[in-house]
């Protein structure tokens, strides 16, 4: 009999793709889903659904009952008008709740999804798993604290835990990069700054393979792994590659980044008290300012993690999916 798996965040991009792959591989999969979320695709795959919330301990007890491995993917990412407390309630206290439920249920392994954002701006790239924390916004702070809670449970409550920190996730099914693709295709993209900052993506197909390695390799327990693509690229390179796959010339307009940053700061001060979504956020400006480059040597040597989807192929299949959905 195959192990019973629970995936939190099963209707999200990463959680949904993980559920699909686990089901295809023959695992008995259960997904924790929020009330009203779109779960028909999971049902078609024969995945058992438990409706609940990371703040609802009763639903977590039901979700973890009889489970061998938990993949905790659910998190509050960066929707508009979300407070610091909202982030904390889901990403920190929610993590604590699912950890408690897992201990009570006798779960044999808990795989916790963190983020490379816990490192913030990388001053001396590439960063490794040992690079100090340096979160730069509410989301990253909450994910850092959530990771620390998971590691605390591993040390103090002897729950077998693996933590992974994914890079910038992209691929068919996700829309976080849609604005970038559209602005480049529509020739409205402006490069702020030099474009030489480093960025590191991971295709969803490769990430899911890495996550499953975290849940199945014996040597993974007690460790943290960075899961990204093979090499960092400059922002200039990324923009040029996207321009290539959407069949336009690479954008040439460049402006200094400093004025944009101060404009973002001013927008936040003026708009937030009025309940208006600022058109520019400082964290969005960070895309043009901060290095995000990482080493995956540990994941490769200990897990056998090996990214297979090259950047051009990954961007092409992402652009094709956008087009098929009428988004691009």
C-alpha atoms as a PDB file:
ATOM      1  CA  UNK A   1       0.000   0.000   0.000  1.00  0.00           C
ATOM      2  CA  UNK A   2       1.428   3.384  -0.995  1.00  0.00           C
ATOM      3  CA  UNK A   3       2.061   6.020   1.686  1.00  0.00           C
ATOM      4  CA  UNK A   4      -0.750   8.461   2.419  1.00  0.00           C
ATOM      5  CA  UNK A   5       0.228  11.994   1.438  1.00  0.00           C
ATOM      6  CA  UNK A   6      -1.289  15.317   2.515  1.00  0.00           C
ATOM      7  CA  UNK A   7      -0.618  18.442   0.467  1.00  0.00           C
ATOM      8  CA  UNK A   8      -1.669  21.789   1.916  1.00  0.00           C
ATOM      9  CA  UNK A   9      -2.351  24.495  -0.645  1.00  0.00           C
ATOM     10  CA  UNK A  10      -3.552  21.895  -3.131  1.00  0.00           C
ATOM     11  CA  UNK A  11      -5.462  24.396  -5.262  1.00  0.00           C
ATOM     12  CA  UNK A  12      -2.487  26.718  -5.608  1.00  0.00           C
ATOM     13  CA  UNK A  13       0.000  26.565  -8.471  1.00  0.00           C
ATOM     14  CA  UNK A  14       2.806  24.645  -6.766  1.00  0.00           C
ATOM     15  CA  UNK A  15       0.538  22.555  -4.551  1.00  0.00           C
ATOM     16  CA  UNK A  16      -1.701  21.636  -7.465  1.00  0.00           C
ATOM     17  CA  UNK A  17       1.192  20.539  -9.670  1.00  0.00           C
ATOM     18  CA  UNK A  18       2.645  18.555  -6.770  1.00  0.00           C
ATOM     19  CA  UNK A  19      -0.695  16.799  -6.199  1.00  0.00           C
ATOM     20  CA  UNK A  20      -0.895  15.925  -9.886  1.00  0.00           C
ATOM     21  CA  UNK A  21       2.606  14.440 -10.000  1.00  0.00           C
ATOM     22  CA  UNK A  22       2.159  12.462  -6.772  1.00  0.00           C
ATOM     23  CA  UNK A  23      -1.138  11.024  -8.026  1.00  0.00           C
ATOM     24  CA  UNK A  24       0.457  10.094 -11.351  1.00  0.00           C
ATOM     25  CA  UNK A  25       3.248   8.348  -9.449  1.00  0.00           C
ATOM     26  CA  UNK A  26       0.720   6.163  -7.643  1.00  0.00           C
ATOM     27  CA  UNK A  27       0.581   7.824  -4.239  1.00  0.00           C
ATOM     28  CA  UNK A  28      -2.624   8.091  -2.235  1.00  0.00           C
ATOM     29  CA  UNK A  29      -3.038  11.868  -2.095  1.00  0.00           C
ATOM     30  CA  UNK A  30      -5.198  14.074   0.093  1.00  0.00           C
ATOM     31  CA  UNK A  31      -5.353  17.844  -0.369  1.00  0.00           C
ATOM     32  CA  UNK A  32      -6.326  20.517   2.120  1.00  0.00           C
ATOM     33  CA  UNK A  33      -8.421  23.061   0.220  1.00  0.00           C
ATOM     34  CA  UNK A  34     -10.184  26.245   1.263  1.00  0.00           C
ATOM     35  CA  UNK A  35     -13.961  26.477   1.066  1.00  0.00           C
ATOM     36  CA  UNK A  36     -14.999  27.808  -2.321  1.00  0.00           C
ATOM     37  CA  UNK A  37     -11.647  27.175  -3.998  1.00  0.00           C
ATOM     38  CA  UNK A  38     -11.523  25.600  -7.439  1.00  0.00           C
ATOM     39  CA  UNK A  39     -10.786  21.941  -6.853  1.00  0.00           C
ATOM     40  CA  UNK A  40     -12.392  20.168  -9.821  1.00  0.00           C
ATOM     41  CA  UNK A  41      -9.009  19.354 -11.391  1.00  0.00           C
ATOM     42  CA  UNK A  42      -7.907  17.626  -8.193  1.00  0.00           C
ATOM     43  CA  UNK A  43     -11.145  15.641  -8.041  1.00  0.00           C
ATOM     44  CA  UNK A  44     -10.603  14.441 -11.615  1.00  0.00           C
ATOM     45  CA  UNK A  45      -7.253  13.016 -10.507  1.00  0.00           C
ATOM     46  CA  UNK A  46      -8.923  11.021  -7.730  1.00  0.00           C
ATOM     47  CA  UNK A  47      -7.411  13.163  -4.992  1.00  0.00           C
ATOM     48  CA  UNK A  48      -9.236  13.165  -1.668  1.00  0.00           C
ATOM     49  CA  UNK A  49     -10.262  16.662  -0.620  1.00  0.00           C
ATOM     50  CA  UNK A  50     -10.528  17.990   2.915  1.00  0.00           C
ATOM     51  CA  UNK A  51     -12.033  21.452   3.205  1.00  0.00           C
ATOM     52  CA  UNK A  52     -10.309  23.518   5.847  1.00  0.00           C
ATOM     53  CA  UNK A  53      -7.988  26.310   6.793  1.00  0.00           C
ATOM     54  CA  UNK A  54      -4.627  26.580   8.522  1.00  0.00           C
ATOM     55  CA  UNK A  55      -6.364  28.560  11.268  1.00  0.00           C
ATOM     56  CA  UNK A  56      -8.966  25.818  11.836  1.00  0.00           C
ATOM     57  CA  UNK A  57      -7.373  23.175  14.061  1.00  0.00           C
ATOM     58  CA  UNK A  58     -10.319  20.797  13.755  1.00  0.00           C
ATOM     59  CA  UNK A  59      -9.995  20.672   9.964  1.00  0.00           C
ATOM     60  CA  UNK A  60      -6.235  20.110  10.286  1.00  0.00           C
ATOM     61  CA  UNK A  61      -6.806  17.151  12.611  1.00  0.00           C
ATOM     62  CA  UNK A  62      -9.107  15.641   9.991  1.00  0.00           C
ATOM     63  CA  UNK A  63      -6.663  16.376   7.167  1.00  0.00           C
ATOM     64  CA  UNK A  64      -3.654  14.770   8.884  1.00  0.00           C
ATOM     65  CA  UNK A  65      -5.448  11.645  10.149  1.00  0.00           C
ATOM     66  CA  UNK A  66      -3.714   8.522   8.839  1.00  0.00           C
ATOM     67  CA  UNK A  67      -1.147  10.521   6.863  1.00  0.00           C
ATOM     68  CA  UNK A  68       2.488   9.441   6.479  1.00  0.00           C
ATOM     69  CA  UNK A  69       3.966  12.547   4.809  1.00  0.00           C
ATOM     70  CA  UNK A  70       2.811  16.164   4.841  1.00  0.00           C
ATOM     71  CA  UNK A  71       3.886  18.593   2.123  1.00  0.00           C
ATOM     72  CA  UNK A  72       3.095  21.997   3.603  1.00  0.00           C
ATOM     73  CA  UNK A  73       2.848  24.286   0.578  1.00  0.00           C
ATOM     74  CA  UNK A  74      -0.006  26.598   1.602  1.00  0.00           C
ATOM     75  CA  UNK A  75       0.899  30.204   2.347  1.00  0.00           C
ATOM     76  CA  UNK A  76      -0.505  33.683   2.028  1.00  0.00           C
ATOM     77  CA  UNK A  77       1.638  35.145  -0.744  1.00  0.00           C
ATOM     78  CA  UNK A  78       1.202  38.810  -1.612  1.00  0.00           C
ATOM     79  CA  UNK A  79      -2.421  39.646  -2.395  1.00  0.00           C
ATOM     80  CA  UNK A  80      -3.372  43.293  -2.194  1.00  0.00           C
ATOM     81  CA  UNK A  81      -4.676  44.808   1.049  1.00  0.00           C
ATOM     82  CA  UNK A  82      -3.221  42.068   3.236  1.00  0.00           C
ATOM     83  CA  UNK A  83      -1.967  43.141   6.632  1.00  0.00           C
ATOM     84  CA  UNK A  84       1.114  42.005   8.455  1.00  0.00           C
ATOM     85  CA  UNK A  85      -1.186  40.209  10.905  1.00  0.00           C
ATOM     86  CA  UNK A  86      -2.881  38.317   8.065  1.00  0.00           C
ATOM     87  CA  UNK A  87       0.518  37.124   6.852  1.00  0.00           C
ATOM     88  CA  UNK A  88       1.500  36.116  10.368  1.00  0.00           C
ATOM     89  CA  UNK A  89      -1.746  34.236  11.055  1.00  0.00           C
ATOM     90  CA  UNK A  90      -1.326  32.005   7.997  1.00  0.00           C
ATOM     91  CA  UNK A  91       2.411  31.743   7.390  1.00  0.00           C
ATOM     92  CA  UNK A  92       3.519  31.495  11.014  1.00  0.00           C
ATOM     93  CA  UNK A  93       0.643  30.457  13.275  1.00  0.00           C
ATOM     94  CA  UNK A  94      -0.902  28.377  10.497  1.00  0.00           C
ATOM     95  CA  UNK A  95       2.399  26.545  10.129  1.00  0.00           C
ATOM     96  CA  UNK A  96       2.462  25.950  13.867  1.00  0.00           C
ATOM     97  CA  UNK A  97      -1.076  24.558  13.715  1.00  0.00           C
ATOM     98  CA  UNK A  98      -0.326  22.066  10.937  1.00  0.00           C
ATOM     99  CA  UNK A  99       2.864  21.011  12.743  1.00  0.00           C
ATOM    100  CA  UNK A 100       0.885  20.331  15.930  1.00  0.00           C
ATOM    101  CA  UNK A 101      -1.714  18.363  13.981  1.00  0.00           C
ATOM    102  CA  UNK A 102       1.044  16.355  12.278  1.00  0.00           C
ATOM    103  CA  UNK A 103       2.610  15.403  15.604  1.00  0.00           C
ATOM    104  CA  UNK A 104      -0.767  14.372  17.002  1.00  0.00           C
ATOM    105  CA  UNK A 105      -1.453  12.239  13.915  1.00  0.00           C
ATOM    106  CA  UNK A 106       1.943  10.509  14.014  1.00  0.00           C
ATOM    107  CA  UNK A 107       3.131  11.887  10.679  1.00  0.00           C
ATOM    108  CA  UNK A 108       6.458  10.330   9.659  1.00  0.00           C
ATOM    109  CA  UNK A 109       7.803  13.244   7.597  1.00  0.00           C
ATOM    110  CA  UNK A 110       6.916  16.925   7.250  1.00  0.00           C
ATOM    111  CA  UNK A 111       8.185  18.807   4.180  1.00  0.00           C
ATOM    112  CA  UNK A 112       7.980  22.563   4.677  1.00  0.00           C
ATOM    113  CA  UNK A 113       7.920  25.047   1.799  1.00  0.00           C
ATOM    114  CA  UNK A 114       9.883  28.188   2.638  1.00  0.00           C
ATOM    115  CA  UNK A 115      11.288  30.658   0.065  1.00  0.00           C
ATOM    116  CA  UNK A 116      14.643  31.988  -1.097  1.00  0.00           C
ATOM    117  CA  UNK A 117      13.172  35.339  -0.046  1.00  0.00           C
ATOM    118  CA  UNK A 118      14.229  34.572   3.525  1.00  0.00           C
ATOM    119  CA  UNK A 119      17.721  35.638   2.386  1.00  0.00           C
ATOM    120  CA  UNK A 120      16.597  38.997   0.975  1.00  0.00           C
ATOM    121  CA  UNK A 121      19.161  40.847  -1.130  1.00  0.00           C
ATOM    122  CA  UNK A 122      22.196  38.620  -1.693  1.00  0.00           C
ATOM    123  CA  UNK A 123      25.294  40.703  -0.965  1.00  0.00           C
ATOM    124  CA  UNK A 124      27.856  38.062  -1.934  1.00  0.00           C
ATOM    125  CA  UNK A 125      26.247  35.713  -4.488  1.00  0.00           C
ATOM    126  CA  UNK A 126      25.646  32.872  -4.770  1.00  0.00           C
ATOM    127  CA  UNK A 127      23.867  32.308  -1.462  1.00  0.00           C
ATOM    128  CA  UNK A 128      23.767  28.874   0.149  1.00  0.00           C
ATOM    129  CA  UNK A 129      21.573  27.276   2.774  1.00  0.00           C
ATOM    130  CA  UNK A 130      23.944  28.723   5.385  1.00  0.00           C
ATOM    131  CA  UNK A 131      23.561  32.333   4.233  1.00  0.00           C
ATOM    132  CA  UNK A 132      22.014  34.398   7.068  1.00  0.00           C
ATOM    133  CA  UNK A 133      18.387  35.420   7.018  1.00  0.00           C
ATOM    134  CA  UNK A 134      17.679  38.890   5.621  1.00  0.00           C
ATOM    135  CA  UNK A 135      13.956  39.205   4.815  1.00  0.00           C
ATOM    136  CA  UNK A 136      12.973  42.444   3.121  1.00  0.00           C
ATOM    137  CA  UNK A 137       9.172  42.649   3.451  1.00  0.00           C
ATOM    138  CA  UNK A 138       6.195  41.332   5.435  1.00  0.00           C
ATOM    139  CA  UNK A 139       5.859  38.211   3.318  1.00  0.00           C
ATOM    140  CA  UNK A 140       9.523  37.300   3.618  1.00  0.00           C
ATOM    141  CA  UNK A 141       9.481  38.042   7.341  1.00  0.00           C
ATOM    142  CA  UNK A 142       6.494  35.765   7.878  1.00  0.00           C
ATOM    143  CA  UNK A 143       8.056  32.978   5.812  1.00  0.00           C
ATOM    144  CA  UNK A 144      11.311  33.326   7.728  1.00  0.00           C
ATOM    145  CA  UNK A 145       9.466  32.995  11.019  1.00  0.00           C
ATOM    146  CA  UNK A 146       7.436  30.066   9.679  1.00  0.00           C
ATOM    147  CA  UNK A 147      10.635  28.291   8.670  1.00  0.00           C
ATOM    148  CA  UNK A 148      12.132  28.940  12.089  1.00  0.00           C
ATOM    149  CA  UNK A 149       9.030  27.463  13.747  1.00  0.00           C
ATOM    150  CA  UNK A 150       9.379  24.313  11.624  1.00  0.00           C
ATOM    151  CA  UNK A 151      13.055  23.971  12.543  1.00  0.00           C
ATOM    152  CA  UNK A 152      12.179  24.473  16.211  1.00  0.00           C
ATOM    153  CA  UNK A 153       9.686  21.584  16.051  1.00  0.00           C
ATOM    154  CA  UNK A 154      12.355  19.417  14.481  1.00  0.00           C
ATOM    155  CA  UNK A 155      14.810  20.160  17.296  1.00  0.00           C
ATOM    156  CA  UNK A 156      12.464  20.169  20.261  1.00  0.00           C
ATOM    157  CA  UNK A 157       9.645  17.812  19.267  1.00  0.00           C
ATOM    158  CA  UNK A 158      11.616  15.404  17.099  1.00  0.00           C
ATOM    159  CA  UNK A 159       9.293  15.708  14.130  1.00  0.00           C
ATOM    160  CA  UNK A 160      11.192  14.557  11.001  1.00  0.00           C
ATOM    161  CA  UNK A 161      11.270  17.746   8.917  1.00  0.00           C
ATOM    162  CA  UNK A 162      12.743  18.828   5.591  1.00  0.00           C
ATOM    163  CA  UNK A 163      12.728  22.499   4.569  1.00  0.00           C
ATOM    164  CA  UNK A 164      13.056  23.620   0.966  1.00  0.00           C
ATOM    165  CA  UNK A 165      13.476  27.150  -0.356  1.00  0.00           C
ATOM    166  CA  UNK A 166      12.239  27.492  -3.948  1.00  0.00           C
ATOM    167  CA  UNK A 167      13.472  30.146  -6.344  1.00  0.00           C
ATOM    168  CA  UNK A 168      11.268  32.260  -8.605  1.00  0.00           C
ATOM    169  CA  UNK A 169       8.658  29.722  -9.706  1.00  0.00           C
ATOM    170  CA  UNK A 170       7.315  29.865 -13.252  1.00  0.00           C
ATOM    171  CA  UNK A 171       5.714  27.646 -15.850  1.00  0.00           C
ATOM    172  CA  UNK A 172       2.367  26.817 -17.470  1.00  0.00           C
ATOM    173  CA  UNK A 173      -0.467  27.397 -15.020  1.00  0.00           C
ATOM    174  CA  UNK A 174       1.075  30.324 -13.153  1.00  0.00           C
ATOM    175  CA  UNK A 175       0.369  34.002 -13.802  1.00  0.00           C
ATOM    176  CA  UNK A 176       2.894  35.757 -11.570  1.00  0.00           C
ATOM    177  CA  UNK A 177       5.100  36.541 -14.581  1.00  0.00           C
ATOM    178  CA  UNK A 178       2.196  37.423 -16.864  1.00  0.00           C
ATOM    179  CA  UNK A 179       2.589  41.196 -16.379  1.00  0.00           C
ATOM    180  CA  UNK A 180       6.245  40.959 -17.356  1.00  0.00           C
ATOM    181  CA  UNK A 181       5.468  38.918 -20.474  1.00  0.00           C
ATOM    182  CA  UNK A 182       2.647  41.285 -21.487  1.00  0.00           C
ATOM    183  CA  UNK A 183       4.656  44.463 -20.970  1.00  0.00           C
ATOM    184  CA  UNK A 184       7.501  43.086 -23.087  1.00  0.00           C
ATOM    185  CA  UNK A 185       5.203  41.811 -25.842  1.00  0.00           C
ATOM    186  CA  UNK A 186       3.268  45.085 -25.911  1.00  0.00           C
ATOM    187  CA  UNK A 187       6.544  47.045 -25.999  1.00  0.00           C
ATOM    188  CA  UNK A 188       5.762  48.858 -22.763  1.00  0.00           C
ATOM    189  CA  UNK A 189       8.549  47.412 -20.630  1.00  0.00           C
ATOM    190  CA  UNK A 190      11.058  49.853 -19.158  1.00  0.00           C
ATOM    191  CA  UNK A 191      14.315  48.646 -17.625  1.00  0.00           C
ATOM    192  CA  UNK A 192      15.074  50.561 -14.453  1.00  0.00           C
ATOM    193  CA  UNK A 193      18.737  50.490 -13.537  1.00  0.00           C
ATOM    194  CA  UNK A 194      21.512  48.544 -15.232  1.00  0.00           C
ATOM    195  CA  UNK A 195      19.630  45.271 -15.659  1.00  0.00           C
ATOM    196  CA  UNK A 196      22.710  43.474 -14.345  1.00  0.00           C
ATOM    197  CA  UNK A 197      21.077  42.271 -11.130  1.00  0.00           C
ATOM    198  CA  UNK A 198      20.946  38.496 -10.831  1.00  0.00           C
ATOM    199  CA  UNK A 199      17.769  36.452 -10.809  1.00  0.00           C
ATOM    200  CA  UNK A 200      17.222  32.708 -10.525  1.00  0.00           C
ATOM    201  CA  UNK A 201      14.103  30.952 -11.732  1.00  0.00           C
ATOM    202  CA  UNK A 202      12.918  27.382 -11.267  1.00  0.00           C
ATOM    203  CA  UNK A 203      10.493  25.739 -13.656  1.00  0.00           C
ATOM    204  CA  UNK A 204       7.525  24.137 -11.915  1.00  0.00           C
ATOM    205  CA  UNK A 205       8.357  20.732 -13.400  1.00  0.00           C
ATOM    206  CA  UNK A 206      11.839  20.783 -11.879  1.00  0.00           C
ATOM    207  CA  UNK A 207      10.598  22.175  -8.582  1.00  0.00           C
ATOM    208  CA  UNK A 208       8.018  19.418  -8.143  1.00  0.00           C
ATOM    209  CA  UNK A 209      10.694  16.796  -8.757  1.00  0.00           C
ATOM    210  CA  UNK A 210      12.850  18.442  -6.098  1.00  0.00           C
ATOM    211  CA  UNK A 211       9.999  18.626  -3.594  1.00  0.00           C
ATOM    212  CA  UNK A 212       9.279  14.917  -3.988  1.00  0.00           C
ATOM    213  CA  UNK A 213      12.961  14.152  -3.420  1.00  0.00           C
ATOM    214  CA  UNK A 214      12.671  16.091  -0.147  1.00  0.00           C
ATOM    215  CA  UNK A 215       9.771  13.854   0.821  1.00  0.00           C
ATOM    216  CA  UNK A 216      11.321  10.532  -0.151  1.00  0.00           C
ATOM    217  CA  UNK A 217      15.104  10.629   0.318  1.00  0.00           C
ATOM    218  CA  UNK A 218      16.126   9.320   3.737  1.00  0.00           C
ATOM    219  CA  UNK A 219      19.128  11.648   3.949  1.00  0.00           C
ATOM    220  CA  UNK A 220      16.905  14.688   3.446  1.00  0.00           C
ATOM    221  CA  UNK A 221      15.451  14.625   6.975  1.00  0.00           C
ATOM    222  CA  UNK A 222      16.784  17.408   9.168  1.00  0.00           C
ATOM    223  CA  UNK A 223      18.088  19.450   6.250  1.00  0.00           C
ATOM    224  CA  UNK A 224      17.331  22.637   4.339  1.00  0.00           C
ATOM    225  CA  UNK A 225      17.598  22.703   0.542  1.00  0.00           C
ATOM    226  CA  UNK A 226      17.576  25.519  -1.990  1.00  0.00           C
ATOM    227  CA  UNK A 227      15.663  24.416  -5.103  1.00  0.00           C
ATOM    228  CA  UNK A 228      16.185  26.672  -8.110  1.00  0.00           C
ATOM    229  CA  UNK A 229      17.301  26.448 -11.699  1.00  0.00           C
ATOM    230  CA  UNK A 230      20.876  25.599 -12.570  1.00  0.00           C
ATOM    231  CA  UNK A 231      22.364  29.082 -12.853  1.00  0.00           C
ATOM    232  CA  UNK A 232      21.402  32.686 -12.100  1.00  0.00           C
ATOM    233  CA  UNK A 233      20.879  35.030 -15.024  1.00  0.00           C
ATOM    234  CA  UNK A 234      20.919  38.795 -15.324  1.00  0.00           C
ATOM    235  CA  UNK A 235      17.640  40.633 -15.587  1.00  0.00           C
ATOM    236  CA  UNK A 236      18.807  41.837 -19.021  1.00  0.00           C
ATOM    237  CA  UNK A 237      19.155  38.208 -20.114  1.00  0.00           C
ATOM    238  CA  UNK A 238      15.720  37.259 -18.783  1.00  0.00           C
ATOM    239  CA  UNK A 239      14.031  40.176 -20.543  1.00  0.00           C
ATOM    240  CA  UNK A 240      15.833  39.401 -23.809  1.00  0.00           C
ATOM    241  CA  UNK A 241      14.804  35.738 -23.632  1.00  0.00           C
ATOM    242  CA  UNK A 242      11.168  36.653 -23.020  1.00  0.00           C
ATOM    243  CA  UNK A 243      11.286  39.118 -25.930  1.00  0.00           C
ATOM    244  CA  UNK A 244      12.611  36.311 -28.100  1.00  0.00           C
ATOM    245  CA  UNK A 245       9.828  33.864 -27.205  1.00  0.00           C
ATOM    246  CA  UNK A 246       7.082  36.467 -27.774  1.00  0.00           C
ATOM    247  CA  UNK A 247       8.703  37.540 -31.068  1.00  0.00           C
ATOM    248  CA  UNK A 248       9.538  41.166 -30.365  1.00  0.00           C
ATOM    249  CA  UNK A 249      12.806  43.079 -30.236  1.00  0.00           C
ATOM    250  CA  UNK A 250      14.365  43.371 -26.767  1.00  0.00           C
ATOM    251  CA  UNK A 251      13.249  46.613 -25.080  1.00  0.00           C
ATOM    252  CA  UNK A 252      15.792  49.416 -25.147  1.00  0.00           C
ATOM    253  CA  UNK A 253      14.308  52.095 -22.885  1.00  0.00           C
ATOM    254  CA  UNK A 254      16.234  52.474 -19.620  1.00  0.00           C
ATOM    255  CA  UNK A 255      15.693  54.814 -16.697  1.00  0.00           C
ATOM    256  CA  UNK A 256      17.433  55.275 -13.334  1.00  0.00           C
ATOM    257  CA  UNK A 257      16.017  53.103 -10.560  1.00  0.00           C
ATOM    258  CA  UNK A 258      16.332  55.573  -7.653  1.00  0.00           C
ATOM    259  CA  UNK A 259      13.447  57.877  -8.683  1.00  0.00           C
ATOM    260  CA  UNK A 260      11.170  54.848  -9.078  1.00  0.00           C
ATOM    261  CA  UNK A 261      12.025  53.652  -5.579  1.00  0.00           C
ATOM    262  CA  UNK A 262      11.209  57.026  -4.025  1.00  0.00           C
ATOM    263  CA  UNK A 263       8.010  57.208  -6.074  1.00  0.00           C
ATOM    264  CA  UNK A 264       7.017  53.834  -4.644  1.00  0.00           C
ATOM    265  CA  UNK A 265       7.719  55.062  -1.133  1.00  0.00           C
ATOM    266  CA  UNK A 266       5.569  58.158  -1.701  1.00  0.00           C
ATOM    267  CA  UNK A 267       2.735  56.110  -3.208  1.00  0.00           C
ATOM    268  CA  UNK A 268       2.652  53.802  -0.199  1.00  0.00           C
ATOM    269  CA  UNK A 269       2.476  56.735   2.231  1.00  0.00           C
ATOM    270  CA  UNK A 270      -0.279  58.478   0.285  1.00  0.00           C
ATOM    271  CA  UNK A 271      -2.403  55.532  -0.814  1.00  0.00           C
ATOM    272  CA  UNK A 272      -2.476  53.059   2.058  1.00  0.00           C
ATOM    273  CA  UNK A 273      -4.259  55.327   4.611  1.00  0.00           C
ATOM    274  CA  UNK A 274      -6.946  55.871   1.974  1.00  0.00           C
ATOM    275  CA  UNK A 275      -7.364  52.166   1.306  1.00  0.00           C
ATOM    276  CA  UNK A 276      -6.092  52.592  -2.251  1.00  0.00           C
ATOM    277  CA  UNK A 277      -3.733  50.088  -3.850  1.00  0.00           C
ATOM    278  CA  UNK A 278      -0.513  51.984  -4.643  1.00  0.00           C
ATOM    279  CA  UNK A 279       0.380  51.836  -8.353  1.00  0.00           C
ATOM    280  CA  UNK A 280       4.034  51.366  -7.351  1.00  0.00           C
ATOM    281  CA  UNK A 281       5.416  49.442  -4.373  1.00  0.00           C
ATOM    282  CA  UNK A 282       8.990  49.540  -3.141  1.00  0.00           C
ATOM    283  CA  UNK A 283       9.064  45.752  -3.159  1.00  0.00           C
ATOM    284  CA  UNK A 284       8.207  45.815  -6.870  1.00  0.00           C
ATOM    285  CA  UNK A 285      11.153  48.115  -7.424  1.00  0.00           C
ATOM    286  CA  UNK A 286      13.328  45.527  -5.668  1.00  0.00           C
ATOM    287  CA  UNK A 287      12.948  43.414  -8.809  1.00  0.00           C
ATOM    288  CA  UNK A 288      15.315  45.881 -10.494  1.00  0.00           C
ATOM    289  CA  UNK A 289      17.627  46.427  -7.513  1.00  0.00           C
ATOM    290  CA  UNK A 290      18.376  43.229  -5.627  1.00  0.00           C
ATOM    291  CA  UNK A 291      20.529  40.226  -6.484  1.00  0.00           C
ATOM    292  CA  UNK A 292      18.945  36.812  -6.067  1.00  0.00           C
ATOM    293  CA  UNK A 293      21.518  34.178  -6.961  1.00  0.00           C
ATOM    294  CA  UNK A 294      21.889  30.803  -5.269  1.00  0.00           C
ATOM    295  CA  UNK A 295      23.870  27.585  -5.183  1.00  0.00           C
ATOM    296  CA  UNK A 296      22.039  24.266  -5.524  1.00  0.00           C
ATOM    297  CA  UNK A 297      25.126  22.131  -4.872  1.00  0.00           C
ATOM    298  CA  UNK A 298      23.682  20.707  -1.660  1.00  0.00           C
ATOM    299  CA  UNK A 299      20.410  19.626  -3.283  1.00  0.00           C
ATOM    300  CA  UNK A 300      22.300  18.115  -6.207  1.00  0.00           C
ATOM    301  CA  UNK A 301      24.802  16.183  -4.111  1.00  0.00           C
ATOM    302  CA  UNK A 302      22.461  14.980  -1.344  1.00  0.00           C
ATOM    303  CA  UNK A 303      19.137  14.597  -3.142  1.00  0.00           C
ATOM    304  CA  UNK A 304      20.211  14.007  -6.721  1.00  0.00           C
ATOM    305  CA  UNK A 305      18.254  17.123  -7.704  1.00  0.00           C
ATOM    306  CA  UNK A 306      18.923  18.046 -11.316  1.00  0.00           C
ATOM    307  CA  UNK A 307      16.986  20.794 -13.132  1.00  0.00           C
ATOM    308  CA  UNK A 308      16.097  19.604 -16.627  1.00  0.00           C
ATOM    309  CA  UNK A 309      14.046  22.434 -18.170  1.00  0.00           C
ATOM    310  CA  UNK A 310      16.322  25.015 -19.791  1.00  0.00           C
ATOM    311  CA  UNK A 311      15.309  28.676 -19.670  1.00  0.00           C
ATOM    312  CA  UNK A 312      14.336  29.025 -23.331  1.00  0.00           C
ATOM    313  CA  UNK A 313      12.132  25.928 -23.253  1.00  0.00           C
ATOM    314  CA  UNK A 314      10.540  26.945 -19.967  1.00  0.00           C
ATOM    315  CA  UNK A 315       9.760  30.464 -21.141  1.00  0.00           C
ATOM    316  CA  UNK A 316       8.350  29.135 -24.413  1.00  0.00           C
ATOM    317  CA  UNK A 317       5.952  26.705 -22.777  1.00  0.00           C
ATOM    318  CA  UNK A 318       4.910  29.415 -20.317  1.00  0.00           C
ATOM    319  CA  UNK A 319       4.227  31.894 -23.144  1.00  0.00           C
ATOM    320  CA  UNK A 320       2.346  29.213 -25.089  1.00  0.00           C
ATOM    321  CA  UNK A 321       0.128  28.522 -22.074  1.00  0.00           C
ATOM    322  CA  UNK A 322      -0.590  32.231 -21.648  1.00  0.00           C
ATOM    323  CA  UNK A 323      -1.576  32.403 -25.319  1.00  0.00           C
ATOM    324  CA  UNK A 324      -3.792  29.305 -25.084  1.00  0.00           C
ATOM    325  CA  UNK A 325      -5.621  30.881 -22.152  1.00  0.00           C
ATOM    326  CA  UNK A 326      -6.143  34.110 -24.091  1.00  0.00           C
ATOM    327  CA  UNK A 327      -3.939  36.004 -21.651  1.00  0.00           C
ATOM    328  CA  UNK A 328      -1.137  37.010 -24.001  1.00  0.00           C
END
